[in-house]
mmCIF file with all atom_site columns, C-alpha atoms in Angstrom:
data_model
loop_
_atom_site.group_PDB
_atom_site.id
_atom_site.type_symbol
_atom_site.label_atom_id
_atom_site.label_alt_id
_atom_site.label_comp_id
_atom_site.label_asym_id
_atom_site.label_entity_id
_atom_site.label_seq_id
_atom_site.pdbx_PDB_ins_code
_atom_site.Cartn_x
_atom_site.Cartn_y
_atom_site.Cartn_z
_atom_site.occupancy
_atom_site.B_iso_or_equiv
_atom_site.pdbx_formal_charge
_atom_site.auth_seq_id
_atom_site.auth_comp_id
_atom_site.auth_asym_id
_atom_site.auth_atom_id
_atom_site.pdbx_PDB_model_num
ATOM 1   C CA . MET A 1 1   ? -40.093 65.234 55.713 1.00 82.00 ? 24  MET A CA 1
ATOM 2   C CA . THR A 1 2   ? -38.355 67.492 52.945 1.00 91.00 ? 25  THR A CA 1
ATOM 3   C CA . PRO A 1 3   ? -39.339 70.741 52.101 1.00 91.00 ? 26  PRO A CA 1
ATOM 4   C CA . GLN A 1 4   ? -39.711 68.808 48.454 1.00 89.00 ? 27  GLN A CA 1
ATOM 5   C CA . GLU A 1 5   ? -41.826 66.405 50.061 1.00 90.00 ? 28  GLU A CA 1
ATOM 6   C CA . LEU A 1 6   ? -44.208 68.837 51.590 1.00 92.00 ? 29  LEU A CA 1
ATOM 7   C CA . GLU A 1 7   ? -44.367 70.446 48.058 1.00 93.00 ? 30  GLU A CA 1
ATOM 8   C CA . ASN A 1 8   ? -44.979 67.185 46.288 1.00 91.00 ? 31  ASN A CA 1
ATOM 9   C CA . LEU A 1 9   ? -47.786 66.496 49.043 1.00 94.00 ? 32  LEU A CA 1
ATOM 10  C CA . ALA A 1 10  ? -49.529 69.721 48.716 1.00 95.00 ? 33  ALA A CA 1
ATOM 11  C CA . HIS A 1 11  ? -50.067 69.173 44.679 1.00 95.00 ? 34  HIS A CA 1
ATOM 12  C CA . LEU A 1 12  ? -50.966 65.778 45.466 1.00 96.00 ? 35  LEU A CA 1
ATOM 13  C CA . ARG A 1 13  ? -53.860 67.407 47.934 1.00 96.00 ? 36  ARG A CA 1
ATOM 14  C CA . ARG A 1 14  ? -54.903 69.517 44.968 1.00 95.00 ? 37  ARG A CA 1
ATOM 15  C CA . ALA A 1 15  ? -55.528 66.644 42.839 1.00 96.00 ? 38  ALA A CA 1
ATOM 16  C CA . ARG A 1 16  ? -57.326 64.556 45.551 1.00 96.00 ? 39  ARG A CA 1
ATOM 17  C CA . ASP A 1 17  ? -59.431 67.788 45.964 1.00 96.00 ? 40  ASP A CA 1
ATOM 18  C CA . LEU A 1 18  ? -60.209 67.651 42.647 1.00 96.00 ? 41  LEU A CA 1
ATOM 19  C CA . ILE A 1 19  ? -61.377 64.201 42.815 1.00 96.00 ? 42  ILE A CA 1
ATOM 20  C CA . ASP A 1 20  ? -63.544 64.869 45.892 1.00 95.00 ? 43  ASP A CA 1
ATOM 21  C CA . ARG A 1 21  ? -64.946 68.051 44.493 1.00 96.00 ? 44  ARG A CA 1
ATOM 22  C CA . ASP A 1 22  ? -65.527 67.093 40.721 1.00 96.00 ? 45  ASP A CA 1
ATOM 23  C CA . TYR A 1 23  ? -66.128 63.167 41.088 1.00 95.00 ? 46  TYR A CA 1
ATOM 24  C CA . ALA A 1 24  ? -68.823 63.654 38.636 1.00 95.00 ? 47  ALA A CA 1
ATOM 25  C CA . GLN A 1 25  ? -67.091 64.893 35.790 1.00 95.00 ? 48  GLN A CA 1
ATOM 26  C CA . PRO A 1 26  ? -65.024 62.976 33.541 1.00 93.00 ? 49  PRO A CA 1
ATOM 27  C CA . LEU A 1 27  ? -61.808 62.992 35.208 1.00 94.00 ? 50  LEU A CA 1
ATOM 28  C CA . ASP A 1 28  ? -59.082 60.700 34.166 1.00 94.00 ? 51  ASP A CA 1
ATOM 29  C CA . VAL A 1 29  ? -55.376 60.272 35.245 1.00 96.00 ? 52  VAL A CA 1
ATOM 30  C CA . PRO A 1 30  ? -53.844 63.100 33.005 1.00 96.00 ? 53  PRO A CA 1
ATOM 31  C CA . THR A 1 31  ? -56.068 65.721 34.204 1.00 94.00 ? 54  THR A CA 1
ATOM 32  C CA . MET A 1 32  ? -55.556 64.875 37.650 1.00 95.00 ? 55  MET A CA 1
ATOM 33  C CA . ALA A 1 33  ? -51.530 64.953 36.987 1.00 96.00 ? 56  ALA A CA 1
ATOM 34  C CA . GLN A 1 34  ? -51.851 68.219 35.760 1.00 95.00 ? 57  GLN A CA 1
ATOM 35  C CA . ARG A 1 35  ? -53.579 69.722 38.597 1.00 93.00 ? 58  ARG A CA 1
ATOM 36  C CA . ALA A 1 36  ? -50.224 68.043 40.943 1.00 94.00 ? 59  ALA A CA 1
ATOM 37  C CA . LEU A 1 37  ? -48.173 69.423 38.120 1.00 94.00 ? 60  LEU A CA 1
ATOM 38  C CA . MET A 1 38  ? -46.547 66.062 37.784 1.00 95.00 ? 61  MET A CA 1
ATOM 39  C CA . SER A 1 39  ? -46.675 63.715 34.784 1.00 96.00 ? 62  SER A CA 1
ATOM 40  C CA . PRO A 1 40  ? -49.646 61.118 34.922 1.00 96.00 ? 63  PRO A CA 1
ATOM 41  C CA . ALA A 1 41  ? -46.983 58.325 35.897 1.00 97.00 ? 64  ALA A CA 1
ATOM 42  C CA . HIS A 1 42  ? -45.206 59.782 38.742 1.00 96.00 ? 65  HIS A CA 1
ATOM 43  C CA . PHE A 1 43  ? -48.251 60.889 40.062 1.00 97.00 ? 66  PHE A CA 1
ATOM 44  C CA . SER A 1 44  ? -50.156 57.825 40.109 1.00 97.00 ? 67  SER A CA 1
ATOM 45  C CA . ARG A 1 45  ? -46.868 56.538 41.543 1.00 96.00 ? 68  ARG A CA 1
ATOM 46  C CA . ARG A 1 46  ? -46.998 59.459 44.521 1.00 96.00 ? 69  ARG A CA 1
ATOM 47  C CA . PHE A 1 47  ? -50.462 59.212 44.852 1.00 97.00 ? 70  PHE A CA 1
ATOM 48  C CA . ARG A 1 48  ? -50.685 55.765 46.008 1.00 96.00 ? 71  ARG A CA 1
ATOM 49  C CA . ALA A 1 49  ? -47.536 56.055 48.074 1.00 95.00 ? 72  ALA A CA 1
ATOM 50  C CA . ALA A 1 50  ? -49.110 59.030 49.721 1.00 95.00 ? 73  ALA A CA 1
ATOM 51  C CA . TYR A 1 51  ? -52.953 57.509 50.139 1.00 94.00 ? 74  TYR A CA 1
ATOM 52  C CA . GLY A 1 52  ? -52.646 53.990 49.723 1.00 94.00 ? 75  GLY A CA 1
ATOM 53  C CA . GLU A 1 53  ? -54.578 53.617 46.544 1.00 94.00 ? 76  GLU A CA 1
ATOM 54  C CA . THR A 1 54  ? -54.454 54.640 43.107 1.00 95.00 ? 77  THR A CA 1
ATOM 55  C CA . PRO A 1 55  ? -56.019 57.896 41.754 1.00 96.00 ? 78  PRO A CA 1
ATOM 56  C CA . TYR A 1 56  ? -58.667 56.022 39.899 1.00 94.00 ? 79  TYR A CA 1
ATOM 57  C CA . SER A 1 57  ? -59.543 53.745 42.444 1.00 94.00 ? 80  SER A CA 1
ATOM 58  C CA . TYR A 1 58  ? -60.151 56.820 45.056 1.00 95.00 ? 81  TYR A CA 1
ATOM 59  C CA . LEU A 1 59  ? -62.167 58.186 42.737 1.00 96.00 ? 82  LEU A CA 1
ATOM 60  C CA . MET A 1 60  ? -64.237 55.005 42.112 1.00 95.00 ? 83  MET A CA 1
ATOM 61  C CA . MET A 1 61  ? -64.750 55.129 46.093 1.00 94.00 ? 84  MET A CA 1
ATOM 62  C CA . ARG A 1 62  ? -65.917 58.780 45.776 1.00 95.00 ? 85  ARG A CA 1
ATOM 63  C CA . ARG A 1 63  ? -68.209 57.893 43.261 1.00 96.00 ? 86  ARG A CA 1
ATOM 64  C CA . ILE A 1 64  ? -69.582 54.738 44.990 1.00 95.00 ? 87  ILE A CA 1
ATOM 65  C CA . GLU A 1 65  ? -70.344 56.781 48.249 1.00 93.00 ? 88  GLU A CA 1
ATOM 66  C CA . ARG A 1 66  ? -72.032 59.257 46.649 1.00 94.00 ? 89  ARG A CA 1
ATOM 67  C CA . ALA A 1 67  ? -74.271 56.763 44.883 1.00 96.00 ? 90  ALA A CA 1
ATOM 68  C CA . MET A 1 68  ? -75.001 55.184 47.798 1.00 93.00 ? 91  MET A CA 1
ATOM 69  C CA . ALA A 1 69  ? -76.151 58.149 49.355 1.00 91.00 ? 92  ALA A CA 1
ATOM 70  C CA . LEU A 1 70  ? -78.405 58.607 46.209 1.00 94.00 ? 93  LEU A CA 1
ATOM 71  C CA . LEU A 1 71  ? -79.717 54.907 46.216 1.00 94.00 ? 94  LEU A CA 1
ATOM 72  C CA . ARG A 1 72  ? -80.371 55.597 49.891 1.00 91.00 ? 95  ARG A CA 1
ATOM 73  C CA . GLU A 1 73  ? -82.700 58.572 49.136 1.00 90.00 ? 96  GLU A CA 1
ATOM 74  C CA . GLY A 1 74  ? -84.785 56.314 46.545 1.00 91.00 ? 97  GLY A CA 1
ATOM 75  C CA . VAL A 1 75  ? -83.070 57.530 43.096 1.00 95.00 ? 98  VAL A CA 1
ATOM 76  C CA . SER A 1 76  ? -83.297 54.806 40.604 1.00 96.00 ? 99  SER A CA 1
ATOM 77  C CA . VAL A 1 77  ? -79.745 52.765 39.838 1.00 97.00 ? 100 VAL A CA 1
ATOM 78  C CA . THR A 1 78  ? -79.508 54.188 36.182 1.00 96.00 ? 101 THR A CA 1
ATOM 79  C CA . ASP A 1 79  ? -79.986 57.735 37.465 1.00 97.00 ? 102 ASP A CA 1
ATOM 80  C CA . ALA A 1 80  ? -77.633 57.140 40.483 1.00 97.00 ? 103 ALA A CA 1
ATOM 81  C CA . CYS A 1 81  ? -75.019 55.933 37.849 1.00 97.00 ? 104 CYS A CA 1
ATOM 82  C CA . MET A 1 82  ? -75.310 58.812 35.617 1.00 96.00 ? 105 MET A CA 1
ATOM 83  C CA . GLN A 1 83  ? -75.344 61.528 38.373 1.00 97.00 ? 106 GLN A CA 1
ATOM 84  C CA . VAL A 1 84  ? -71.800 60.438 40.148 1.00 97.00 ? 107 VAL A CA 1
ATOM 85  C CA . GLY A 1 85  ? -70.130 60.637 36.609 1.00 96.00 ? 108 GLY A CA 1
ATOM 86  C CA . CYS A 1 86  ? -70.402 56.908 35.501 1.00 95.00 ? 109 CYS A CA 1
ATOM 87  C CA . THR A 1 87  ? -71.306 56.311 31.943 1.00 92.00 ? 110 THR A CA 1
ATOM 88  C CA . SER A 1 88  ? -71.537 52.519 31.604 1.00 95.00 ? 111 SER A CA 1
ATOM 89  C CA . LEU A 1 89  ? -74.386 50.973 34.300 1.00 95.00 ? 112 LEU A CA 1
ATOM 90  C CA . GLY A 1 90  ? -72.658 47.691 33.732 1.00 95.00 ? 113 GLY A CA 1
ATOM 91  C CA . SER A 1 91  ? -69.266 48.825 34.884 1.00 94.00 ? 114 SER A CA 1
ATOM 92  C CA . PHE A 1 92  ? -70.930 50.755 37.663 1.00 96.00 ? 115 PHE A CA 1
ATOM 93  C CA . SER A 1 93  ? -72.588 48.245 39.076 1.00 96.00 ? 116 SER A CA 1
ATOM 94  C CA . SER A 1 94  ? -69.996 45.718 38.821 1.00 95.00 ? 117 SER A CA 1
ATOM 95  C CA . ARG A 1 95  ? -67.719 48.131 40.909 1.00 94.00 ? 118 ARG A CA 1
ATOM 96  C CA . PHE A 1 96  ? -70.690 49.020 43.313 1.00 95.00 ? 119 PHE A CA 1
ATOM 97  C CA . SER A 1 97  ? -70.965 45.542 44.272 1.00 94.00 ? 120 SER A CA 1
ATOM 98  C CA . GLU A 1 98  ? -67.127 44.674 44.692 1.00 93.00 ? 121 GLU A CA 1
ATOM 99  C CA . ILE A 1 99  ? -66.960 47.698 46.737 1.00 91.00 ? 122 ILE A CA 1
ATOM 100 C CA . VAL A 1 100 ? -70.387 47.606 48.598 1.00 91.00 ? 123 VAL A CA 1
ATOM 101 C CA . GLY A 1 101 ? -70.910 43.767 48.546 1.00 91.00 ? 124 GLY A CA 1
ATOM 102 C CA . GLU A 1 102 ? -74.119 43.743 47.243 1.00 93.00 ? 125 GLU A CA 1
ATOM 103 C CA . SER A 1 103 ? -75.836 45.292 43.905 1.00 95.00 ? 126 SER A CA 1
ATOM 104 C CA . PRO A 1 104 ? -77.069 48.693 43.843 1.00 96.00 ? 127 PRO A CA 1
ATOM 105 C CA . THR A 1 105 ? -80.599 47.225 43.109 1.00 96.00 ? 128 THR A CA 1
ATOM 106 C CA . ALA A 1 106 ? -80.020 45.096 46.576 1.00 95.00 ? 129 ALA A CA 1
ATOM 107 C CA . TYR A 1 107 ? -78.807 48.150 48.223 1.00 92.00 ? 130 TYR A CA 1
ATOM 108 C CA . ARG A 1 108 ? -81.438 50.244 47.164 1.00 93.00 ? 131 ARG A CA 1
ATOM 109 C CA . ARG A 1 109 ? -84.377 48.036 48.252 1.00 92.00 ? 132 ARG A CA 1
ATOM 110 C CA . ARG A 1 110 ? -82.529 47.337 51.791 1.00 87.00 ? 133 ARG A CA 1
ATOM 111 C CA . GLU A 1 111 ? -83.916 49.615 54.530 1.00 84.00 ? 134 GLU A CA 1
ATOM 112 C CA . HIS A 1 112 ? -81.830 52.469 55.600 1.00 77.00 ? 135 HIS A CA 1
ATOM 113 C CA . THR A 1 113 ? -83.804 53.936 58.545 1.00 76.00 ? 136 THR A CA 1
ATOM 114 C CA . ALA A 1 114 ? -80.572 53.871 60.887 1.00 75.00 ? 137 ALA A CA 1
ATOM 115 C CA . VAL A 1 115 ? -78.672 55.703 58.818 1.00 75.00 ? 138 VAL A CA 1
ATOM 116 C CA . ASN A 1 116 ? -81.116 58.153 57.469 1.00 71.00 ? 139 ASN A CA 1
ATOM 117 C CA . ALA A 1 117 ? -81.768 58.902 61.115 1.00 76.00 ? 140 ALA A CA 1
ATOM 118 C CA . MET A 1 118 ? -78.397 60.136 61.459 1.00 78.00 ? 141 MET A CA 1
ATOM 119 C CA . PRO A 1 119 ? -76.688 63.406 60.797 1.00 82.00 ? 142 PRO A CA 1
ATOM 120 C CA . SER A 1 120 ? -75.282 63.106 57.335 1.00 76.00 ? 143 SER A CA 1
ATOM 121 C CA . CYS A 1 121 ? -71.710 63.895 58.258 1.00 79.00 ? 144 CYS A CA 1
ATOM 122 C CA . VAL A 1 122 ? -71.865 60.708 60.759 1.00 80.00 ? 145 VAL A CA 1
ATOM 123 C CA . ALA A 1 123 ? -73.735 58.514 57.905 1.00 76.00 ? 146 ALA A CA 1
ATOM 124 C CA . LYS A 1 124 ? -70.996 59.523 55.704 1.00 72.00 ? 147 LYS A CA 1
ATOM 125 C CA . THR A 1 125 ? -68.338 58.175 57.848 1.00 76.00 ? 148 THR A CA 1
ATOM 126 C CA . GLN A 1 126 ? -70.416 55.014 59.084 1.00 75.00 ? 149 GLN A CA 1
ATOM 127 C CA . THR A 1 127 ? -71.514 54.047 55.527 1.00 77.00 ? 150 THR A CA 1
ATOM 128 C CA . ARG A 1 128 ? -67.955 54.538 53.632 1.00 75.00 ? 151 ARG A CA 1
ATOM 129 C CA . PRO A 1 129 ? -66.660 51.519 52.367 1.00 76.00 ? 152 PRO A CA 1
ATOM 130 C CA . VAL A 1 130 ? -63.041 50.336 53.227 1.00 70.00 ? 153 VAL A CA 1
ATOM 131 C CA . ARG A 1 131 ? -60.719 49.017 51.103 1.00 64.00 ? 154 ARG A CA 1
ATOM 132 C CA . ASP A 1 132 ? -58.352 46.407 52.875 1.00 57.00 ? 155 ASP A CA 1
ATOM 133 C CA . ALA A 1 133 ? -54.835 47.536 51.792 1.00 50.00 ? 156 ALA A CA 1
ATOM 134 C CA . SER A 1 134 ? -53.458 43.826 52.350 1.00 51.00 ? 157 SER A CA 1
ATOM 135 C CA . THR A 1 135 ? -55.883 42.249 49.796 1.00 48.00 ? 158 THR A CA 1
ATOM 136 C CA . GLY A 1 136 ? -57.490 44.988 47.844 1.00 54.00 ? 159 GLY A CA 1
ATOM 137 C CA . ALA A 1 137 ? -60.971 43.410 49.188 1.00 51.00 ? 160 ALA A CA 1
ATOM 138 C CA . SER A 1 138 ? -63.507 46.089 50.171 1.00 51.00 ? 161 SER A CA 1
ATOM 139 C CA . THR A 1 139 ? -65.811 45.905 53.116 1.00 49.00 ? 162 THR A CA 1
ATOM 140 C CA . GLY A 1 140 ? -69.181 47.312 53.348 1.00 49.00 ? 163 GLY A CA 1
ATOM 141 C CA . ALA A 1 141 ? -71.318 49.136 55.911 1.00 46.00 ? 164 ALA A CA 1
ATOM 142 C CA . SER A 1 142 ? -72.002 45.682 57.229 1.00 44.00 ? 165 SER A CA 1
ATOM 143 C CA . GLY A 1 143 ? -68.167 45.159 57.924 1.00 45.00 ? 166 GLY A CA 1
ATOM 144 C CA . ARG A 1 144 ? -68.048 41.883 55.805 1.00 43.00 ? 167 ARG A CA 1
ATOM 145 C CA . ASP A 1 145 ? -66.298 41.780 52.502 1.00 43.00 ? 168 ASP A CA 1
ATOM 146 C CA . ALA A 1 146 ? -67.775 40.829 49.277 1.00 41.00 ? 169 ALA A CA 1
ATOM 147 C CA . SER A 1 147 ? -66.641 37.459 49.222 1.00 38.00 ? 170 SER A CA 1
ATOM 148 C CA . SER A 1 148 ? -67.772 36.530 52.609 1.00 34.00 ? 171 SER A CA 1
ATOM 149 C CA . ARG A 1 149 ? -71.509 37.671 51.150 1.00 35.00 ? 172 ARG A CA 1
ATOM 150 C CA . ILE A 1 150 ? -70.980 35.598 48.442 1.00 33.00 ? 173 ILE A CA 1
ATOM 151 C CA . GLY A 1 151 ? -70.298 32.447 50.046 1.00 33.00 ? 174 GLY A CA 1
ATOM 152 C CA . GLU A 1 152 ? -72.941 33.276 52.684 1.00 32.00 ? 175 GLU A CA 1
ATOM 153 C CA . ALA A 1 153 ? -75.397 33.803 49.756 1.00 36.00 ? 176 ALA A CA 1
ATOM 154 C CA . GLY A 1 154 ? -74.132 30.364 48.125 1.00 38.00 ? 177 GLY A CA 1
ATOM 155 C CA . ARG A 1 155 ? -74.907 28.311 51.712 1.00 36.00 ? 178 ARG A CA 1
ATOM 156 C CA . ASP A 1 156 ? -78.432 29.995 51.883 1.00 41.00 ? 179 ASP A CA 1
ATOM 157 C CA . THR A 1 157 ? -79.637 29.102 48.238 1.00 41.00 ? 180 THR A CA 1
ATOM 158 C CA . ALA A 1 158 ? -77.796 25.285 48.921 1.00 43.00 ? 181 ALA A CA 1
ATOM 159 C CA . ALA A 1 159 ? -79.942 25.096 52.131 1.00 41.00 ? 182 ALA A CA 1
#
């Protein structure tokens, strides 16, 4: 790597740290780009090249991860939505379902005894949704992607 590439990576890390720390605050690409000392378009391209997803996608993944933890603690869906920095309950629920594979209400209702027994650092890594870079699909804690869960739900109701 050239010295310029290393410097750009350090700037991108600053922006990623901003997202990780201030995920509940109103963040937009120009604000993140300013932290990385880049133009918004250049920042978006470089961030995606470095981390495999867009800055907004990374921000929403952090928000959904935190919302999952709040929902496991019994916080209401609306409160979890607002606490993680989302302003639209509908958009939050749609994105949560897309990433996790089930609605926030269903996730909150589900039993989480195994996760609750884990140290928080282990629970964080074990419950983190993983986005498949080749398809863009997300797999939740169960390891199944959302589309397969939809198919299974359809089969269950048809039987």
